[in-house]
Amino acid sequence: GGWWLLAGRYTAAPGLVGLDEQAATARAKQLGFAVRVAEPGYSETVRKGLVFDQSPDPGKRIAKSGTVAIHLSNGPERYAVPNLRGASFDDARRALAARKLRAGAVSYAYADDVPKDLVADAGPKAGTLVKPDTVVALVVSRGPQPVAVPDLTGADVADATRRLTALGLRVATVERTDEEIAKGTILEQTPAGETVLRGTTVRLVVSKGPPLFAVPNVVDLKTREAKARLKAAGFDPKVEDFPGGPNRILNQSPPAGSMQPRGTTIVIYAF
């Protein structure tokens, strides 16, 4: 009787680790034991759905016809790094702690689309599955990166617009006539040579060239009268004379009514 109480009613627990629930239950029943499924847990070595632990341990003493508690694996314990973009540092730290992760080193970088002092990026990236207690590095926004605005006064407006747009700046243009500066050339620029935020509007005053005036009609006029009329309108007449005629203007180039700058040479054909 003493032997039975101390040793005879016990035997060694079966090894059920690595089996699924159905196979573990069948094996235990075959050996005369019952199975109780206890709380599951994470395991780095046993895949999800298989027994990763049992009580008592394999080979340990158990009463004959006793019950073995088995723990099924949930697989490795992993947590997805949350999307922290746009969060404050404190909110980011709390979001990480809720997933058993830790905020690590903080660096700062310019970000055009994330306000200053909010999280712009993190590493590992959002959605990455990591182990508990993984350190996540945070990149905090300094706000939009300022850019130096080049002084493009005297440049062609099309080239200047391309350069400014490539820097992330907006361009607004107005035109103004100018007696000396060629059409399409930048006369004035605001701002110029300053450091501004991306998206700032740069205003350009662009030359329309000299003002234009209508060429008067001198066809059928006498040569002397035609020259006088052209000079009075601010143009430079040049006579192409065909001798022998009544000394009247047959044609002119540029034609009457066309818009030309003052000082333009108007060729008149006299016969």
mmCIF file of C-alpha atoms in Angstrom:
data_model
loop_
_atom_site.group_PDB
_atom_site.id
_atom_site.type_symbol
_atom_site.label_atom_id
_atom_site.label_comp_id
_atom_site.label_asym_id
_atom_site.label_seq_id
_atom_site.Cartn_x
_atom_site.Cartn_y
_atom_site.Cartn_z
ATOM 1 C CA GLY A 1 0.000 0.000 0.000
ATOM 2 C CA GLY A 2 2.845 2.407 0.833
ATOM 3 C CA TRP A 3 4.512 1.659 -2.470
ATOM 4 C CA TRP A 4 1.259 2.384 -4.323
ATOM 5 C CA LEU A 5 0.778 5.686 -2.593
ATOM 6 C CA LEU A 6 4.379 6.786 -3.110
ATOM 7 C CA ALA A 7 5.220 5.394 -6.540
ATOM 8 C CA GLY A 8 2.992 2.712 -7.918
ATOM 9 C CA ARG A 9 0.129 4.971 -8.968
ATOM 10 C CA TYR A 10 2.451 7.290 -10.954
ATOM 11 C CA THR A 11 4.015 6.959 -14.351
ATOM 12 C CA ALA A 12 5.940 9.168 -16.836
ATOM 13 C CA ALA A 13 4.067 11.929 -18.704
ATOM 14 C CA PRO A 14 3.893 11.448 -22.484
ATOM 15 C CA GLY A 15 5.668 13.816 -24.847
ATOM 16 C CA LEU A 16 3.102 15.852 -26.754
ATOM 17 C CA VAL A 17 5.201 18.859 -27.806
ATOM 18 C CA GLY A 18 5.159 19.451 -31.581
ATOM 19 C CA LEU A 19 1.794 17.729 -32.140
ATOM 20 C CA ASP A 20 -1.408 19.480 -33.068
ATOM 21 C CA GLU A 21 -4.351 19.358 -30.676
ATOM 22 C CA GLN A 22 -6.020 16.403 -32.357
ATOM 23 C CA ALA A 23 -2.855 14.308 -32.538
ATOM 24 C CA ALA A 24 -1.852 15.177 -28.952
ATOM 25 C CA THR A 25 -5.307 14.212 -27.652
ATOM 26 C CA ALA A 26 -5.261 10.912 -29.558
ATOM 27 C CA ARG A 27 -1.795 10.009 -28.334
ATOM 28 C CA ALA A 28 -2.583 10.839 -24.708
ATOM 29 C CA LYS A 29 -5.821 8.859 -24.850
ATOM 30 C CA GLN A 30 -3.982 5.893 -26.325
ATOM 31 C CA LEU A 31 -1.631 5.956 -23.327
ATOM 32 C CA GLY A 32 -4.487 6.299 -20.867
ATOM 33 C CA PHE A 33 -4.319 10.060 -20.196
ATOM 34 C CA ALA A 34 -6.762 12.892 -20.632
ATOM 35 C CA VAL A 35 -5.855 16.242 -22.213
ATOM 36 C CA ARG A 36 -6.817 19.745 -21.144
ATOM 37 C CA VAL A 37 -6.169 22.593 -23.545
ATOM 38 C CA ALA A 38 -4.720 25.433 -21.483
ATOM 39 C CA GLU A 39 -4.092 29.032 -22.533
ATOM 40 C CA PRO A 40 -2.083 29.413 -25.757
ATOM 41 C CA GLY A 41 1.189 31.308 -25.966
ATOM 42 C CA TYR A 42 3.868 32.570 -28.328
ATOM 43 C CA SER A 43 6.774 30.425 -29.454
ATOM 44 C CA GLU A 44 9.830 31.295 -31.530
ATOM 45 C CA THR A 45 10.456 27.643 -32.428
ATOM 46 C CA VAL A 46 7.066 25.893 -32.674
ATOM 47 C CA ARG A 47 4.725 26.932 -35.418
ATOM 48 C CA LYS A 48 1.205 28.125 -34.811
ATOM 49 C CA GLY A 49 -1.365 25.456 -33.839
ATOM 50 C CA LEU A 50 1.116 22.930 -32.437
ATOM 51 C CA VAL A 51 1.805 22.090 -28.784
ATOM 52 C CA PHE A 52 4.779 24.139 -27.598
ATOM 53 C CA ASP A 53 4.509 23.371 -23.864
ATOM 54 C CA GLN A 54 2.813 20.900 -21.562
ATOM 55 C CA SER A 55 2.318 20.264 -17.876
ATOM 56 C CA PRO A 56 3.695 18.072 -16.551
ATOM 57 C CA ASP A 57 6.746 18.107 -18.797
ATOM 58 C CA PRO A 58 7.483 15.034 -20.900
ATOM 59 C CA GLY A 59 8.899 12.234 -18.698
ATOM 60 C CA LYS A 60 7.850 13.887 -15.447
ATOM 61 C CA ARG A 61 5.736 12.056 -12.918
ATOM 62 C CA ILE A 62 1.994 11.946 -13.517
ATOM 63 C CA ALA A 63 -0.766 9.880 -12.030
ATOM 64 C CA LYS A 64 -1.899 7.014 -14.158
ATOM 65 C CA SER A 65 -5.003 8.130 -16.073
ATOM 66 C CA GLY A 66 -4.057 11.709 -15.145
ATOM 67 C CA THR A 67 -4.585 14.857 -17.216
ATOM 68 C CA VAL A 68 -1.901 16.585 -19.275
ATOM 69 C CA ALA A 69 -2.380 20.327 -19.855
ATOM 70 C CA ILE A 70 -1.203 21.390 -23.300
ATOM 71 C CA HIS A 71 -0.433 24.906 -24.571
ATOM 72 C CA LEU A 72 -0.882 25.550 -28.274
ATOM 73 C CA SER A 73 1.498 27.898 -30.062
ATOM 74 C CA ASN A 74 0.392 31.188 -31.541
ATOM 75 C CA GLY A 75 3.644 31.260 -33.473
ATOM 76 C CA PRO A 76 6.345 33.879 -32.893
ATOM 77 C CA GLU A 77 5.218 36.958 -30.972
ATOM 78 C CA ARG A 78 5.229 39.776 -33.472
ATOM 79 C CA TYR A 79 3.710 43.240 -33.623
ATOM 80 C CA ALA A 80 3.160 45.512 -36.609
ATOM 81 C CA VAL A 81 4.875 48.879 -36.356
ATOM 82 C CA PRO A 82 2.003 51.412 -36.309
ATOM 83 C CA ASN A 83 1.693 54.248 -38.798
ATOM 84 C CA LEU A 84 3.109 57.173 -36.819
ATOM 85 C CA ARG A 85 3.273 59.747 -39.614
ATOM 86 C CA GLY A 86 1.761 63.030 -38.454
ATOM 87 C CA ALA A 87 1.639 62.017 -34.762
ATOM 88 C CA SER A 88 3.189 64.015 -31.961
ATOM 89 C CA PHE A 89 6.193 62.446 -30.230
ATOM 90 C CA ASP A 90 4.168 61.624 -27.104
ATOM 91 C CA ASP A 91 1.340 60.055 -29.111
ATOM 92 C CA ALA A 92 3.881 58.040 -31.107
ATOM 93 C CA ARG A 93 5.508 56.770 -27.935
ATOM 94 C CA ARG A 94 2.149 55.702 -26.506
ATOM 95 C CA ALA A 95 1.175 53.957 -29.757
ATOM 96 C CA LEU A 96 4.435 52.002 -29.684
ATOM 97 C CA ALA A 97 4.045 51.053 -26.028
ATOM 98 C CA ALA A 98 0.562 49.698 -26.754
ATOM 99 C CA ARG A 99 2.240 47.184 -29.092
ATOM 100 C CA LYS A 100 5.097 46.368 -26.713
ATOM 101 C CA LEU A 101 7.523 48.452 -28.761
ATOM 102 C CA ARG A 102 9.802 51.309 -27.692
ATOM 103 C CA ALA A 103 10.632 54.699 -29.153
ATOM 104 C CA GLY A 104 14.334 54.906 -29.920
ATOM 105 C CA ALA A 105 16.647 57.499 -31.397
ATOM 106 C CA VAL A 106 15.048 60.698 -32.680
ATOM 107 C CA SER A 107 16.399 62.533 -35.713
ATOM 108 C CA TYR A 108 15.107 65.621 -37.493
ATOM 109 C CA ALA A 109 14.555 66.234 -41.187
ATOM 110 C CA TYR A 110 12.719 68.666 -43.443
ATOM 111 C CA ALA A 111 9.326 67.472 -44.683
ATOM 112 C CA ASP A 112 7.196 69.496 -47.067
ATOM 113 C CA ASP A 113 3.962 67.687 -46.186
ATOM 114 C CA VAL A 114 4.336 67.131 -42.433
ATOM 115 C CA PRO A 115 4.051 70.071 -40.006
ATOM 116 C CA LYS A 116 6.992 70.931 -37.801
ATOM 117 C CA ASP A 117 7.516 68.810 -34.646
ATOM 118 C CA LEU A 118 5.328 65.927 -35.859
ATOM 119 C CA VAL A 119 6.612 62.478 -36.830
ATOM 120 C CA ALA A 120 7.533 62.355 -40.516
ATOM 121 C CA ASP A 121 8.939 58.815 -40.698
ATOM 122 C CA ALA A 122 9.903 55.806 -38.603
ATOM 123 C CA GLY A 123 12.193 52.832 -38.890
ATOM 124 C CA PRO A 124 11.284 50.017 -39.210
ATOM 125 C CA LYS A 125 8.554 51.164 -41.599
ATOM 126 C CA ALA A 126 4.870 51.076 -40.657
ATOM 127 C CA GLY A 127 3.388 47.603 -41.020
ATOM 128 C CA THR A 128 6.686 45.778 -40.432
ATOM 129 C CA LEU A 129 6.256 42.811 -38.065
ATOM 130 C CA VAL A 130 8.825 42.952 -35.256
ATOM 131 C CA LYS A 131 9.554 41.270 -31.930
ATOM 132 C CA PRO A 132 8.381 42.749 -28.637
ATOM 133 C CA ASP A 133 10.615 45.462 -27.205
ATOM 134 C CA THR A 134 11.903 46.375 -30.655
ATOM 135 C CA VAL A 135 13.264 49.921 -30.749
ATOM 136 C CA VAL A 136 11.640 52.125 -33.405
ATOM 137 C CA ALA A 137 13.638 55.162 -34.549
ATOM 138 C CA LEU A 138 11.596 58.301 -35.190
ATOM 139 C CA VAL A 139 12.203 61.091 -37.692
ATOM 140 C CA VAL A 140 10.596 64.356 -36.587
ATOM 141 C CA SER A 141 9.708 67.034 -39.144
ATOM 142 C CA ARG A 142 11.479 70.378 -39.216
ATOM 143 C CA GLY A 143 8.698 71.599 -41.497
ATOM 144 C CA PRO A 144 9.103 72.488 -45.185
ATOM 145 C CA GLN A 145 12.677 72.905 -46.377
ATOM 146 C CA PRO A 146 13.547 76.515 -47.184
ATOM 147 C CA VAL A 147 15.079 77.220 -50.580
ATOM 148 C CA ALA A 148 17.305 80.020 -51.849
ATOM 149 C CA VAL A 149 15.574 82.019 -54.569
ATOM 150 C CA PRO A 150 18.036 82.807 -57.393
ATOM 151 C CA ASP A 151 18.018 86.323 -58.820
ATOM 152 C CA LEU A 152 16.897 85.796 -62.415
ATOM 153 C CA THR A 153 16.579 89.417 -63.450
ATOM 154 C CA GLY A 154 17.613 89.664 -67.122
ATOM 155 C CA ALA A 155 16.868 85.997 -67.835
ATOM 156 C CA ASP A 156 14.296 84.663 -70.278
ATOM 157 C CA VAL A 157 10.937 84.192 -68.550
ATOM 158 C CA ALA A 158 10.449 80.622 -69.819
ATOM 159 C CA ASP A 159 13.844 79.485 -68.511
ATOM 160 C CA ALA A 160 13.313 81.321 -65.221
ATOM 161 C CA THR A 161 9.897 79.735 -64.743
ATOM 162 C CA ARG A 162 11.356 76.243 -65.231
ATOM 163 C CA ARG A 163 14.122 76.905 -62.710
ATOM 164 C CA LEU A 164 11.807 78.333 -60.081
ATOM 165 C CA THR A 165 9.225 75.578 -60.506
ATOM 166 C CA ALA A 166 11.946 72.938 -60.108
ATOM 167 C CA LEU A 167 12.737 74.494 -56.711
ATOM 168 C CA GLY A 168 9.132 74.028 -55.590
ATOM 169 C CA LEU A 169 8.228 77.706 -55.990
ATOM 170 C CA ARG A 170 5.184 79.241 -57.638
ATOM 171 C CA VAL A 171 5.538 81.843 -60.388
ATOM 172 C CA ALA A 172 3.303 84.835 -61.161
ATOM 173 C CA THR A 173 4.085 87.142 -64.071
ATOM 174 C CA VAL A 174 2.983 90.581 -65.222
ATOM 175 C CA GLU A 175 4.101 92.318 -68.406
ATOM 176 C CA ARG A 176 5.376 95.819 -68.945
ATOM 177 C CA THR A 177 6.543 97.600 -72.073
ATOM 178 C CA ASP A 178 10.167 98.642 -72.217
ATOM 179 C CA GLU A 179 11.931 100.660 -74.876
ATOM 180 C CA GLU A 180 15.278 98.894 -74.480
ATOM 181 C CA ILE A 181 14.757 95.386 -73.023
ATOM 182 C CA ALA A 182 13.761 92.568 -75.383
ATOM 183 C CA LYS A 183 10.381 90.913 -75.096
ATOM 184 C CA GLY A 184 10.268 87.978 -72.633
ATOM 185 C CA THR A 185 13.151 89.288 -70.503
ATOM 186 C CA ILE A 186 12.633 89.615 -66.746
ATOM 187 C CA LEU A 187 12.776 93.255 -65.638
ATOM 188 C CA GLU A 188 12.069 92.787 -61.924
ATOM 189 C CA GLN A 189 11.717 89.904 -59.477
ATOM 190 C CA THR A 190 10.270 89.654 -55.948
ATOM 191 C CA PRO A 191 11.670 88.008 -53.866
ATOM 192 C CA ALA A 192 15.189 87.597 -55.248
ATOM 193 C CA GLY A 193 18.286 86.288 -53.488
ATOM 194 C CA GLU A 194 16.320 85.376 -50.355
ATOM 195 C CA THR A 195 15.584 82.113 -48.552
ATOM 196 C CA VAL A 196 11.888 81.204 -48.520
ATOM 197 C CA LEU A 197 9.658 78.170 -47.995
ATOM 198 C CA ARG A 198 8.684 75.911 -50.867
ATOM 199 C CA GLY A 199 5.382 76.992 -52.360
ATOM 200 C CA THR A 200 6.223 80.685 -52.046
ATOM 201 C CA THR A 201 5.106 82.741 -55.045
ATOM 202 C CA VAL A 202 7.849 84.580 -56.952
ATOM 203 C CA ARG A 203 6.500 87.562 -58.883
ATOM 204 C CA LEU A 204 8.168 88.405 -62.186
ATOM 205 C CA VAL A 205 7.794 91.612 -64.180
ATOM 206 C CA VAL A 206 8.444 90.664 -67.814
ATOM 207 C CA SER A 207 9.245 92.972 -70.711
ATOM 208 C CA LYS A 208 6.709 93.239 -73.506
ATOM 209 C CA GLY A 209 9.405 94.920 -75.549
ATOM 210 C CA PRO A 210 9.001 98.477 -76.826
ATOM 211 C CA PRO A 211 5.477 99.835 -77.276
ATOM 212 C CA LEU A 212 3.921 99.157 -80.680
ATOM 213 C CA PHE A 213 2.288 101.641 -83.008
ATOM 214 C CA ALA A 214 0.198 101.245 -86.124
ATOM 215 C CA VAL A 215 2.029 101.867 -89.396
ATOM 216 C CA PRO A 216 0.172 104.584 -91.357
ATOM 217 C CA ASN A 217 -1.079 103.900 -94.878
ATOM 218 C CA VAL A 218 1.042 105.837 -97.399
ATOM 219 C CA VAL A 219 0.037 104.014 -100.618
ATOM 220 C CA ASP A 220 -0.879 106.450 -103.449
ATOM 221 C CA LEU A 221 0.807 109.348 -101.634
ATOM 222 C CA LYS A 222 3.625 111.327 -103.172
ATOM 223 C CA THR A 223 7.021 110.121 -102.007
ATOM 224 C CA ARG A 224 7.804 113.275 -100.071
ATOM 225 C CA GLU A 225 4.416 113.232 -98.321
ATOM 226 C CA ALA A 226 4.727 109.499 -97.540
ATOM 227 C CA LYS A 227 8.153 109.968 -95.956
ATOM 228 C CA ALA A 228 6.894 112.884 -93.879
ATOM 229 C CA ARG A 229 3.900 110.922 -92.626
ATOM 230 C CA LEU A 230 6.044 107.908 -91.637
ATOM 231 C CA LYS A 231 8.591 110.066 -89.847
ATOM 232 C CA ALA A 232 5.845 111.896 -87.981
ATOM 233 C CA ALA A 233 4.554 108.500 -86.766
ATOM 234 C CA GLY A 234 8.033 107.606 -85.484
ATOM 235 C CA PHE A 235 9.133 105.279 -88.273
ATOM 236 C CA ASP A 236 12.192 105.308 -90.536
ATOM 237 C CA PRO A 237 11.149 105.409 -94.211
ATOM 238 C CA LYS A 238 13.342 103.806 -96.880
ATOM 239 C CA VAL A 239 12.463 104.542 -100.477
ATOM 240 C CA GLU A 240 12.777 101.971 -103.249
ATOM 241 C CA ASP A 241 12.328 104.184 -106.320
ATOM 242 C CA PHE A 242 11.385 103.007 -109.806
ATOM 243 C CA PRO A 243 12.093 105.995 -112.116
ATOM 244 C CA GLY A 244 9.752 107.117 -114.834
ATOM 245 C CA GLY A 245 6.505 107.071 -112.892
ATOM 246 C CA PRO A 246 4.355 109.744 -111.295
ATOM 247 C CA ASN A 247 6.392 109.503 -108.083
ATOM 248 C CA ARG A 248 3.633 107.861 -106.077
ATOM 249 C CA ILE A 249 3.855 105.031 -103.550
ATOM 250 C CA LEU A 250 2.738 101.661 -104.970
ATOM 251 C CA ASN A 251 3.326 99.488 -101.875
ATOM 252 C CA GLN A 252 4.869 99.481 -98.398
ATOM 253 C CA SER A 253 6.454 96.919 -96.057
ATOM 254 C CA PRO A 254 5.563 96.270 -93.290
ATOM 255 C CA PRO A 255 1.998 96.860 -94.429
ATOM 256 C CA ALA A 256 -0.272 99.623 -93.258
ATOM 257 C CA GLY A 257 -1.995 98.908 -89.957
ATOM 258 C CA SER A 258 0.637 96.458 -88.666
ATOM 259 C CA MET A 259 1.913 97.155 -85.158
ATOM 260 C CA GLN A 260 5.612 97.983 -85.034
ATOM 261 C CA PRO A 261 8.026 99.626 -82.551
ATOM 262 C CA ARG A 262 9.026 103.223 -83.135
ATOM 263 C CA GLY A 263 12.126 103.461 -85.313
ATOM 264 C CA THR A 264 11.176 100.446 -87.444
ATOM 265 C CA THR A 265 12.260 100.810 -91.076
ATOM 266 C CA ILE A 266 9.291 101.001 -93.420
ATOM 267 C CA VAL A 267 10.209 100.303 -97.047
ATOM 268 C CA ILE A 268 8.083 102.251 -99.512
ATOM 269 C CA TYR A 269 8.051 101.446 -103.215
ATOM 270 C CA ALA A 270 7.713 104.522 -105.412
ATOM 271 C CA PHE A 271 7.045 104.694 -109.161
#
